[in-house]
XYZ file of C-alpha atoms in Angstrom:
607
model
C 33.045 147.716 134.089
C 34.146 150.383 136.808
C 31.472 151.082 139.248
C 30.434 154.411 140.872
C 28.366 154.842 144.216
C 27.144 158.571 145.910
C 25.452 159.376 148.676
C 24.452 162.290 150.217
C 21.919 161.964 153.516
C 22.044 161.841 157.236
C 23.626 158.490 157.723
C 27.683 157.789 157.925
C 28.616 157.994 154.419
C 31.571 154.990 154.924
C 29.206 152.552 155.740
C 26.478 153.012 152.482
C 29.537 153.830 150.254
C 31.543 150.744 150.953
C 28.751 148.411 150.970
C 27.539 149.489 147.464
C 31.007 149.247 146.195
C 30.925 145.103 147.355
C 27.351 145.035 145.410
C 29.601 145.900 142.296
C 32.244 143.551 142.614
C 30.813 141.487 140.442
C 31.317 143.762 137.518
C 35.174 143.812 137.600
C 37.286 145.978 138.641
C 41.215 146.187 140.128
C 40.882 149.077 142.269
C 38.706 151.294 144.263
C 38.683 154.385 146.692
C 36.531 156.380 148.361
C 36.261 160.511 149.217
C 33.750 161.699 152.033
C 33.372 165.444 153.114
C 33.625 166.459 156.525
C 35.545 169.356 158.226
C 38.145 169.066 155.200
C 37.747 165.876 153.456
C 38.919 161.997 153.314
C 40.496 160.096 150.595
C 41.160 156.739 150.646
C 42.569 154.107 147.947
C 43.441 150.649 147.209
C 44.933 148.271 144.582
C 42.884 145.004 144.261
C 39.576 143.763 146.314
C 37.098 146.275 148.141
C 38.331 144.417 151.144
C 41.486 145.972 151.533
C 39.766 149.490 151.134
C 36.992 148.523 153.203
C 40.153 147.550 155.731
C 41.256 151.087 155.613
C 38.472 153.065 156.239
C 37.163 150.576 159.114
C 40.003 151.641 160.610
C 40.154 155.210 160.389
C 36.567 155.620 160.590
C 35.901 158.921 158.858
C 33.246 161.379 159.928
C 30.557 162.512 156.980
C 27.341 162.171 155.247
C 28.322 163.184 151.951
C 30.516 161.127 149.683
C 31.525 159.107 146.168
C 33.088 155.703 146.126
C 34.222 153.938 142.716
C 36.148 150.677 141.971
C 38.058 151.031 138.442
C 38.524 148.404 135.740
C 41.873 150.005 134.360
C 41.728 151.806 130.418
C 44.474 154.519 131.182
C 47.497 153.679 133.469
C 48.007 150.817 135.759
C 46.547 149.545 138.560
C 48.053 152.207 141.125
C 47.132 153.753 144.164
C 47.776 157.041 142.247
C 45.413 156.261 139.483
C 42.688 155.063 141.375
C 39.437 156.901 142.081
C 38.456 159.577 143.003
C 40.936 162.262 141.438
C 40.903 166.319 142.431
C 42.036 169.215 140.846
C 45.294 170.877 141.691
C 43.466 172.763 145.006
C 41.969 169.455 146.164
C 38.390 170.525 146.608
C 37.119 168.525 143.122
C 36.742 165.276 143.855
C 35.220 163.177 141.141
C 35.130 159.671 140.245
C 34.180 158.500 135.894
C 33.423 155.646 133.852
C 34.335 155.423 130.754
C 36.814 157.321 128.129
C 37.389 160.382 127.853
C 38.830 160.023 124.414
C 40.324 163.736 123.526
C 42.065 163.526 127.155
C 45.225 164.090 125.819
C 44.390 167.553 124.148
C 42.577 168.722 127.097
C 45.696 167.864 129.479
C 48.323 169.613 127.459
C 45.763 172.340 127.204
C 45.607 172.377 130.561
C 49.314 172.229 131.652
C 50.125 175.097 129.411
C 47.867 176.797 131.841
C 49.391 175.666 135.190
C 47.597 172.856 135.987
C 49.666 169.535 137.483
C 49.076 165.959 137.493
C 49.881 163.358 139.393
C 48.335 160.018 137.610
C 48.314 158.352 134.144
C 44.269 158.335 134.154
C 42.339 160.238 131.286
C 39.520 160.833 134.060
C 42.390 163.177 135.979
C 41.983 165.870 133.394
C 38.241 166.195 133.333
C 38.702 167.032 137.428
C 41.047 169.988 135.953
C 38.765 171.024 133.435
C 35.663 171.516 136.449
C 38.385 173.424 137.941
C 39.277 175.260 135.263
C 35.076 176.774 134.989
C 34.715 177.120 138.502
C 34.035 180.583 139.062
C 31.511 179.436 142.328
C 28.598 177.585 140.684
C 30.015 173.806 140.570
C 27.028 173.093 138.635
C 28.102 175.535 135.788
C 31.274 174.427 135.921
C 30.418 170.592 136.034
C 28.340 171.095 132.919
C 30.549 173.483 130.815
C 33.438 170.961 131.025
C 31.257 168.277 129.961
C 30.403 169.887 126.958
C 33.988 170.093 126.147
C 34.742 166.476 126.544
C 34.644 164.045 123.704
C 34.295 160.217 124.570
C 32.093 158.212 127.046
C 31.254 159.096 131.347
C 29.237 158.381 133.949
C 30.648 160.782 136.571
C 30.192 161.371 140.568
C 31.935 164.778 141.240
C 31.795 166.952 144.834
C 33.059 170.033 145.560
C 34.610 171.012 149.414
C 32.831 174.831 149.045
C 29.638 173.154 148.363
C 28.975 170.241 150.794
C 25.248 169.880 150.343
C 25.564 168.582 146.812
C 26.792 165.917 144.689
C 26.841 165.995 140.924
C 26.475 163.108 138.198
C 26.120 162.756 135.234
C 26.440 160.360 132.106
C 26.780 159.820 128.145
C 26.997 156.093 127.642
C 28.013 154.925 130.484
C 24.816 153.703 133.000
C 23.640 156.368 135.885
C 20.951 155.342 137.801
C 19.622 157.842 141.020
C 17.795 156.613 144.570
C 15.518 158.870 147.122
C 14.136 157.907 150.327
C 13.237 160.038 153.121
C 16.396 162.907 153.991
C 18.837 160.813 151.954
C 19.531 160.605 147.804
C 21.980 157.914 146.323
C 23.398 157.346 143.302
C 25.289 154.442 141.489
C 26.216 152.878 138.132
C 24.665 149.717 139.016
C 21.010 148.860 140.695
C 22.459 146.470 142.936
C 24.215 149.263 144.327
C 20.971 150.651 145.240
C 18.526 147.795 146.000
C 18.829 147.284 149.619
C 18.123 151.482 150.443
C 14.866 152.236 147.652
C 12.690 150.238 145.754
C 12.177 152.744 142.698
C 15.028 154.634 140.810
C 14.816 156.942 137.695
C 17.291 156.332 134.987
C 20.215 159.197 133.756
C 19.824 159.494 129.803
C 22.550 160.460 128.064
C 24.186 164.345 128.057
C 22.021 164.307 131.454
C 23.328 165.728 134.533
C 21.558 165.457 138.354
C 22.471 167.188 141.120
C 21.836 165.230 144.798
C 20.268 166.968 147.771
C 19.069 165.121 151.046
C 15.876 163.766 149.920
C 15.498 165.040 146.567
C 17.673 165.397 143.215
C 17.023 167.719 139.693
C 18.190 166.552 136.543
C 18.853 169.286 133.664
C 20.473 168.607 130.155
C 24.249 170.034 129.841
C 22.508 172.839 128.022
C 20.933 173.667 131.307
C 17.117 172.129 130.225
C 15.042 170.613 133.263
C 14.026 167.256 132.472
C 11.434 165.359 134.612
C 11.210 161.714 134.698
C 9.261 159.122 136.585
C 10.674 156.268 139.052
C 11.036 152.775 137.957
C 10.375 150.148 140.531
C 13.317 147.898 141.107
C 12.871 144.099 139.654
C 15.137 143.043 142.134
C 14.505 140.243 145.341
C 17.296 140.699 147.929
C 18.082 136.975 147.785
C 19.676 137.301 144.552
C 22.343 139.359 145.999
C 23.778 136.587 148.313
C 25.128 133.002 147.474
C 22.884 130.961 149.702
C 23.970 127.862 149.958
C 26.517 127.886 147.253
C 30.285 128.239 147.485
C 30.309 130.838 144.386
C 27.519 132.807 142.425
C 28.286 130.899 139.308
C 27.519 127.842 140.851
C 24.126 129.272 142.128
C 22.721 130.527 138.682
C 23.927 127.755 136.935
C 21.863 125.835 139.447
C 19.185 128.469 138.666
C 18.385 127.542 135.434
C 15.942 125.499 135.234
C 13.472 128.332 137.604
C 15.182 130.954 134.824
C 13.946 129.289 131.839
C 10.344 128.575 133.839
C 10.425 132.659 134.095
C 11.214 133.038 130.256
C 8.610 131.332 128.999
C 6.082 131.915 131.569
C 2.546 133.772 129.948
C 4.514 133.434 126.623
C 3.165 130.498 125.140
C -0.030 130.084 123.638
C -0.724 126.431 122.486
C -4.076 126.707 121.771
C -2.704 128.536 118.376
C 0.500 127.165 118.587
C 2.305 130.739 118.905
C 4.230 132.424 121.314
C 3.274 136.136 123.116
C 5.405 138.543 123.464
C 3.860 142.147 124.704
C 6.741 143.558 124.362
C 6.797 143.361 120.393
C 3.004 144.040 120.180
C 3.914 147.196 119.052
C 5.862 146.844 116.162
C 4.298 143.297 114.895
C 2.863 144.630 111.982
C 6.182 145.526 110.586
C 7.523 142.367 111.856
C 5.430 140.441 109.655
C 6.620 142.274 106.573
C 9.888 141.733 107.668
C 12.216 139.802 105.111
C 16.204 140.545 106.733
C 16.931 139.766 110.436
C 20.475 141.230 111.482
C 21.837 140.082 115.171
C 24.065 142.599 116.547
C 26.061 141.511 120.063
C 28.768 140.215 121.494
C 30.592 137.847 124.014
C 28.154 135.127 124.950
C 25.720 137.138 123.884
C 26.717 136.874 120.225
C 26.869 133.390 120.746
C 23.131 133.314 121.365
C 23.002 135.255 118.119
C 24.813 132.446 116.164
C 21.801 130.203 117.707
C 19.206 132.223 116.564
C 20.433 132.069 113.411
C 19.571 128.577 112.891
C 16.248 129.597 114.256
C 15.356 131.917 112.590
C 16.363 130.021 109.154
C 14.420 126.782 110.575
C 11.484 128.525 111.506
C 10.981 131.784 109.089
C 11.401 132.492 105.533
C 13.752 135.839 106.991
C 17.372 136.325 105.385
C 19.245 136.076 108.866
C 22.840 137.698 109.563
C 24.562 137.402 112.887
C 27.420 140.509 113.251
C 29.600 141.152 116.448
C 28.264 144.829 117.406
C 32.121 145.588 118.030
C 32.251 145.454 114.192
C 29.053 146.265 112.726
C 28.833 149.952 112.700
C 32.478 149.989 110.644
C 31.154 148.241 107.613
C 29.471 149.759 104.558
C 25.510 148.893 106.166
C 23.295 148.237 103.048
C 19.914 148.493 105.494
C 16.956 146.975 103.131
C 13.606 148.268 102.889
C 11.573 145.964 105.857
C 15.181 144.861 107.450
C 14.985 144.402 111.394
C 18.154 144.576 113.496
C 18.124 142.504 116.672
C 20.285 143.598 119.633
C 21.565 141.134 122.286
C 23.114 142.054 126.089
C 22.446 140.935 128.877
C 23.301 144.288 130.947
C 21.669 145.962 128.239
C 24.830 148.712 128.353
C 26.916 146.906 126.134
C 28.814 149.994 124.417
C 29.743 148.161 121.165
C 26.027 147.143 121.078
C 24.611 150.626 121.335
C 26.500 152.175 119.234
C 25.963 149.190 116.495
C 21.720 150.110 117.040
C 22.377 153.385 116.701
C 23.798 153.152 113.991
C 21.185 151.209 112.693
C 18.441 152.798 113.794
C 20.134 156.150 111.507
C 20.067 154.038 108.621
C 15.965 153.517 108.656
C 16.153 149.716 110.736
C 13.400 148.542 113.019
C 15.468 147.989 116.308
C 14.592 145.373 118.505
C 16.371 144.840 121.898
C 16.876 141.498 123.950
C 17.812 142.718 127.404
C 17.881 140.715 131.089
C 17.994 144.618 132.960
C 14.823 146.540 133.061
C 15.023 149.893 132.422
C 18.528 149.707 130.788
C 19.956 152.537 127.834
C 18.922 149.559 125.067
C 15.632 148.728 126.459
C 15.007 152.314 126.277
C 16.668 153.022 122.884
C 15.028 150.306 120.935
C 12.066 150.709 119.191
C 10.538 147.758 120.854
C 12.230 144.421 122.863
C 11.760 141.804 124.801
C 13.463 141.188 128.548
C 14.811 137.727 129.211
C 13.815 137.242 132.840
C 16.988 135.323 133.959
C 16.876 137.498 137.154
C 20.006 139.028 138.813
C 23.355 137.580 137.404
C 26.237 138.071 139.530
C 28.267 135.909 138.042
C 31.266 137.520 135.563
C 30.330 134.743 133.313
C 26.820 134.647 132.306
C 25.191 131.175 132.676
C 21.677 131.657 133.002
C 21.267 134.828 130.675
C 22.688 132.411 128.011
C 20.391 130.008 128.721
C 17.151 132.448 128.972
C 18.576 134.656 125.921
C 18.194 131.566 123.490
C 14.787 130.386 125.238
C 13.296 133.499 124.206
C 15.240 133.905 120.745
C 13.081 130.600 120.051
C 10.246 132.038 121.665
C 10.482 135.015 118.850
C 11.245 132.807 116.008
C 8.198 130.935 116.479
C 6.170 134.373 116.781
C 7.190 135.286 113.430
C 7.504 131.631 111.708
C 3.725 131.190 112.648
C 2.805 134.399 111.001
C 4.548 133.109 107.821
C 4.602 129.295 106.876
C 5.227 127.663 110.176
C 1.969 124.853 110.418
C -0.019 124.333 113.570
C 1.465 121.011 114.463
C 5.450 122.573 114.307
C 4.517 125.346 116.263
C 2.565 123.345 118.929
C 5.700 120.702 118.884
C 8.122 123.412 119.880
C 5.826 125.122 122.398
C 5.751 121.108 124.404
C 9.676 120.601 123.974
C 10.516 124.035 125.351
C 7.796 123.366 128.193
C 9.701 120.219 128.927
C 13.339 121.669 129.016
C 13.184 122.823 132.883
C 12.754 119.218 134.130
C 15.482 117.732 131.841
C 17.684 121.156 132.734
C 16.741 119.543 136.611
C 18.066 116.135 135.385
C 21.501 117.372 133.616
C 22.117 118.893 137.002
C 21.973 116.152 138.617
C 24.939 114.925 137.283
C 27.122 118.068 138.866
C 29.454 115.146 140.879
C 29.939 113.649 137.659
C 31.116 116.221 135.951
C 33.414 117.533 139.307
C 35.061 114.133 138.739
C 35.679 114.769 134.894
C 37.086 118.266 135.737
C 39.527 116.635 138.200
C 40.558 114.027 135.501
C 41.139 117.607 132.894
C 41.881 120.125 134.600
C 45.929 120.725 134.497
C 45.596 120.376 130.728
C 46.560 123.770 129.190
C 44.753 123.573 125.815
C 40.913 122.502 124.857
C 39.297 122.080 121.910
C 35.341 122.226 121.324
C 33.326 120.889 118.050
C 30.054 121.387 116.767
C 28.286 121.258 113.992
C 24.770 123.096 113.515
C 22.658 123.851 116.538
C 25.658 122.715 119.197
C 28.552 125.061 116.939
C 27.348 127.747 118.817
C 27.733 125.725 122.347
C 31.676 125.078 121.776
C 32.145 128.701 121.009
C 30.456 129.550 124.280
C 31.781 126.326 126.064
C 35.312 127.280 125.273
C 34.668 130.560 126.139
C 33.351 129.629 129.336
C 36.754 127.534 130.205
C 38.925 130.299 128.987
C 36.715 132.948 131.266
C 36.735 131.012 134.656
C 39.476 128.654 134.344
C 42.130 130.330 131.958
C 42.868 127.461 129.796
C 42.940 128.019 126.512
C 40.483 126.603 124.906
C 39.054 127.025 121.261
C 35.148 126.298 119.929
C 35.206 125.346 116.266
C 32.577 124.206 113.774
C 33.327 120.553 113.023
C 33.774 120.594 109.832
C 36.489 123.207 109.742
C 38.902 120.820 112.118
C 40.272 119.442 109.239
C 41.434 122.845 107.561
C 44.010 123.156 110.816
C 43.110 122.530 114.146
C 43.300 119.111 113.744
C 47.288 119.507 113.631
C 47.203 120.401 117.528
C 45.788 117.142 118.158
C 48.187 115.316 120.216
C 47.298 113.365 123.481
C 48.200 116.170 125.045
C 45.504 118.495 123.635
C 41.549 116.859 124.570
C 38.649 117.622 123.174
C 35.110 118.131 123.983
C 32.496 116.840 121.037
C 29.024 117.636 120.900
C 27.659 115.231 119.511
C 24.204 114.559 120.273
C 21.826 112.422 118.299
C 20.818 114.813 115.673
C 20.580 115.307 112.190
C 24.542 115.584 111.974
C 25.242 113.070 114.440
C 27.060 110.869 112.043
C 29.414 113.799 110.887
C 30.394 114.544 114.398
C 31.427 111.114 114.897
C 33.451 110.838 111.814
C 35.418 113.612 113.378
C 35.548 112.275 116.812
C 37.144 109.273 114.765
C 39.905 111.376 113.103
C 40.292 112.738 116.723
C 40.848 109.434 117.869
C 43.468 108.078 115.094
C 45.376 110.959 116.385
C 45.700 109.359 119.827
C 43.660 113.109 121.186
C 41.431 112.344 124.146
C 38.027 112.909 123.898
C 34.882 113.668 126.519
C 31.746 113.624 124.434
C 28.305 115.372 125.245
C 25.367 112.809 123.723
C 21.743 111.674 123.771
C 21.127 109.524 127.371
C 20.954 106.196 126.060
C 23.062 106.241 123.056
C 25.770 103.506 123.384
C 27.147 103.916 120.123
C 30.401 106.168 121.276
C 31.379 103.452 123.237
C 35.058 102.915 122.870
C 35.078 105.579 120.248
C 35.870 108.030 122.976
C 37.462 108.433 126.839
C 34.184 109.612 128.788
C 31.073 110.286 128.397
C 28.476 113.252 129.699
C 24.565 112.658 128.473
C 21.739 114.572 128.108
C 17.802 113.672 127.714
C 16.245 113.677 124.101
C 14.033 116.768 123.303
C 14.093 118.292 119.933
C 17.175 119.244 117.774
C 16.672 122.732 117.918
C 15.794 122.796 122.028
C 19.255 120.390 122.630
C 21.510 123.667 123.063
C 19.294 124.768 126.069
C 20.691 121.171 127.626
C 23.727 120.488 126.012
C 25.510 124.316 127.403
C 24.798 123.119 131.172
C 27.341 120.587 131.471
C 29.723 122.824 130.056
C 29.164 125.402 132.237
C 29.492 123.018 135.402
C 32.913 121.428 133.467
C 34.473 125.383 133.719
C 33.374 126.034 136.878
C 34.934 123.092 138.491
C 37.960 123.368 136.138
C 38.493 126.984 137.544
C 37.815 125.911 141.666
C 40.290 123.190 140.911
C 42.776 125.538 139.451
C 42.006 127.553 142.214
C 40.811 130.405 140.225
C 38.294 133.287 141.387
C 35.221 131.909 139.742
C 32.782 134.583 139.728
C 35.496 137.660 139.503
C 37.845 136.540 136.598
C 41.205 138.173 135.736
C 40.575 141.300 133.798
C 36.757 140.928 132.950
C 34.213 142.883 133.916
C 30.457 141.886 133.940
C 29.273 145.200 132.210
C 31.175 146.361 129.002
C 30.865 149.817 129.028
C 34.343 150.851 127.270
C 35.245 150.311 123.600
């Protein structure tokens, strides 16, 4: 979501700050600003890209070596000027910049107006600047951490204060702070990328945390004032993943990626001399994941959709009881957490706020909590009780491609860990490990049809609506396919199961309203053509996804996209590329900003 980058050294602050606010574009956002001390101190702000910020300062070239920078993904108040970041108290000598929500802002600011104070935005993040002010009695540090205390909700916070130019403070409770040293200079940002190209190892803010940046060093202490010492993390992080290469757009580039992605997934994970798979990071924990009997999938966005997969995994492949929740809604119900039940968290920034508090929750309630994460060193890696990391490398992209495509390589990946520890033979396990060693060359080989698909997104592109069918193993892939068109391309587009099209959405059909069927040769092919028939008596266009070679659709629908045979459960890992490449064209055509869509933001770190 919003994105938040300090710095505090001997260098021009403008220069760092600005460039580690256009390392977290990516992440969404439809503002920024920047303060840096000097003499007094400078403020500047903009509406829309880090461009026209970057614009502004470039041109009045402020002095310093201290400073904050932020770009906001809007909760309270519009996009404004005035309720961009950073915001000061009523002297203008707090100047702090937040992610998150400060939920009890409203009491605090009425509070606070009843004792003088005045403000001059719609933002709840305003009225935590007041509250500093309101503790400040000359240790900012005090003050930082007694109105902190007082604040109900989520942060990750960059504050400064004028009287005390030699230090910056952060500080978090869900929402990601992550801290940088190298020699006369410390950094902070809510984002790594933010902080690649100046250190190679970082140390992680835990929650309730709070540092405070000197040149060349930083302390971190609890809000209760405890000293907390941590080690660095190295950064898993090359510097080309930060830049498009030869691609027009980032999307295009890790959908591209794939096939090296998936390599990286499964590489030193197989074993097919016993037909298993090996993954280190559950060593811990496998003895009570072979007396597991309930599997529940918490996650959402795409990443739920990978849970919806791994349900049919999981059932295929394990005697386990399998649920699949959206986190948003899990922690709401009435939990009935079984004796041996293991709860299986999906993000791919592993910050997912709806997904933390879900394993929390679960994790109160006596669950073993498991974490599937694409960021090292993120709040669920580190709040699970053991996980696995997905390897897709550095995604850019708003939309995740290749984290889909690496999160349900290694859901499979776990499923045969714990089938083969149950009833799952030699020869099933073995067959699995060869078709998922084969899916990199036949991901190279859907690729290759990219022009095709260009030409199929200029035939579709002005429609307005989109439907996507499934049934199985590919009901999962219309749900993220739609998803993917709605994301990048804002047509509206639904993902349904098949067999449900006939309980309504088959009244939109009209030749007005296309459809994309999956409908590879598997063990429901024949009930996915019987709806791509009903489709057709309907006069509804149709572009169907199949097997390469099957010439049984022909005539039965408008065009055709094909895939190579591997196994029914391996086809999603194929059959979600094309889709991908059919959105992204959609959206250049439409002339859409693929990898920063309209109000999304790559890191959900709001409820």
């Amino acid at each position: 979501m919003c994105g938040i980058v300090a710095y505090i050294g001997d260098k021009p602050a403008r220069e760092i700050l600005i460039e580690g606010l256009k390392r977290l574009e990516y992440r969404g956002y439809d503002s920024s600003g920047i303060a840096i001390l000097n003499e007094s101190s400078y403020i500047a702000k903009a509406v829309g890209k880090v461009a026209v910020l970057e614009g502004r300062v470039r041109s009045d070239h402020p002095e310093g070596v201290v400073g904050i920078a932020h770009t906001r993904w809007a909760t309270h108040g519009r996009p404004t000027e005035a309720n961009a970041h950073p915001h000061c108290d009523c002297s203008g000598r707090i100047l702090l910049v937040h992610n998150g929500i400060i939920e009890n802002y409203q009491t605090l600011k009425r509070r606070l107006e009843s004792q003088g104070h005045q403000f001059r935005s719609e933002t709840d993040t305003e009225a935590l600047a007041h509250l500093i002010e309101s503790h400040y009695e000359g240790d900012f540090e005090s003050a930082v951490q007694k109105a902190l205390l007082q604040v109900q909700g989520t942060f990750g916070i960059a504050a400064l204060h004028r009287a005390h130019p030699n230090e910056i403070f952060v500080a978090r409770r869900g929402s990601p702070i992550i801290l940088g040293v190298r020699d006369g200079e410390a950094l902070a940002a809510s984002d790594v990328a933010a902080l690649a190209r100046h250190t190679d190892r970082v140390v992680y803010l835990e929650d309730n945390e709070v540092a405070k940046l000197e040149r060349g060093q930083f302390s971190i202490a609890t809000l209760e004032k405890r000293a907390v010492r941590r080690e660095a993390r190295a950064i898993e992080m090359d510097a080309e993943s930060l830049d498009c290469g030869a691609f027009p757009h980032f999307m295009l580039k890790e959908i591209f990626e794939q096939p090296e992605a998936v390599e990286n997934a499964l590489r030193g994970r197989v074993n097919p001399s016993e037909a298993v798979s090996k993954l280190g990071g559950l060593e811990s924990v496998r003895e009570r994941l072979e007396q597991a009997r309930h599997l529940i999938i918490i996650s959402c966005g795409t990443s739920f959709y990978a849970g919806l997969y791994a349900r049919y995994v999981f059932e295929a492949l394990t005697d386990l009881t399998v649920e699949t929740e959206l986190a948003s809604e899990f922690r709401y119900r009435k939990l009935n957490i079984r004796q041996n039940t293991v709860v299986l968290a999906i993000s791919q920034s592993g910050e997912t706020l709806d997904t933390l508090a879900a394993l929390r929750e679960a994790r109160r309630k006596g669950a073993l909590v498991l974490g599937l994460v694409n960021v090292v060193g993120s709040t669920i890696s580190r709040e699970t009780h053991a996980g696995i990391y997905s390897h897709a490398g550095m995604e850019i992209g708003v939309a995740s491609t290749k984290s889909f495509t690496t999160q349900i390589t290694v859901l499979a990946l776990m499923a045969l860990l714990m089938g083969r520890s149950r009833d799952l033979s030699y020869e099933e396990g073995l067959a699995l490990i060869h078709g998922l060693e084969e899916i990199p060359s036949q991901m190279r080989q859907v690729l290759a049809q990219n022009e095709r698909i260009r030409e199929l997104a200029a035939k579709y592109s002005k429609a307005e609506h989109f439907l996507y069918i499934g049934r199985k193993y590919q009901y999962p892939i219309a749900l993220e396919g739609a998803l993917k068109l709605k994301e990048v391309a804002y047509i509206h587009a639904e993902g349904y199961a098949a067999g449900e099209m006939k309980h309504g959405p088959i009244a939109l059909i009209d030749p007005a309203f296309p459809t994309m069927a999956l409908a590879p040769e598997d063990g429901s092919y024949d009930k996915i053509v019987s709806n791509i028939q009903e489709i057709r008596a309907r006069e509804g266009k149709i572009v169907a996804l199949t097997t390469a070679g099957n010439t049984r659709l022909a005539g039965l629908v408008d065009d055709l996209i094909e895939i190579p045979r591997t196994k029914d459960i391996l086809s999603p890992l194929l059959s979600v590329i094309p889709l991908q490449l059919f959105a992204y064209h959609c959206a250049v055509l439409r002339g859409c900003d693929v990898d920063k869509p309209r109000n999304l933001a790559k890191s959900v770190t709001v409820e």
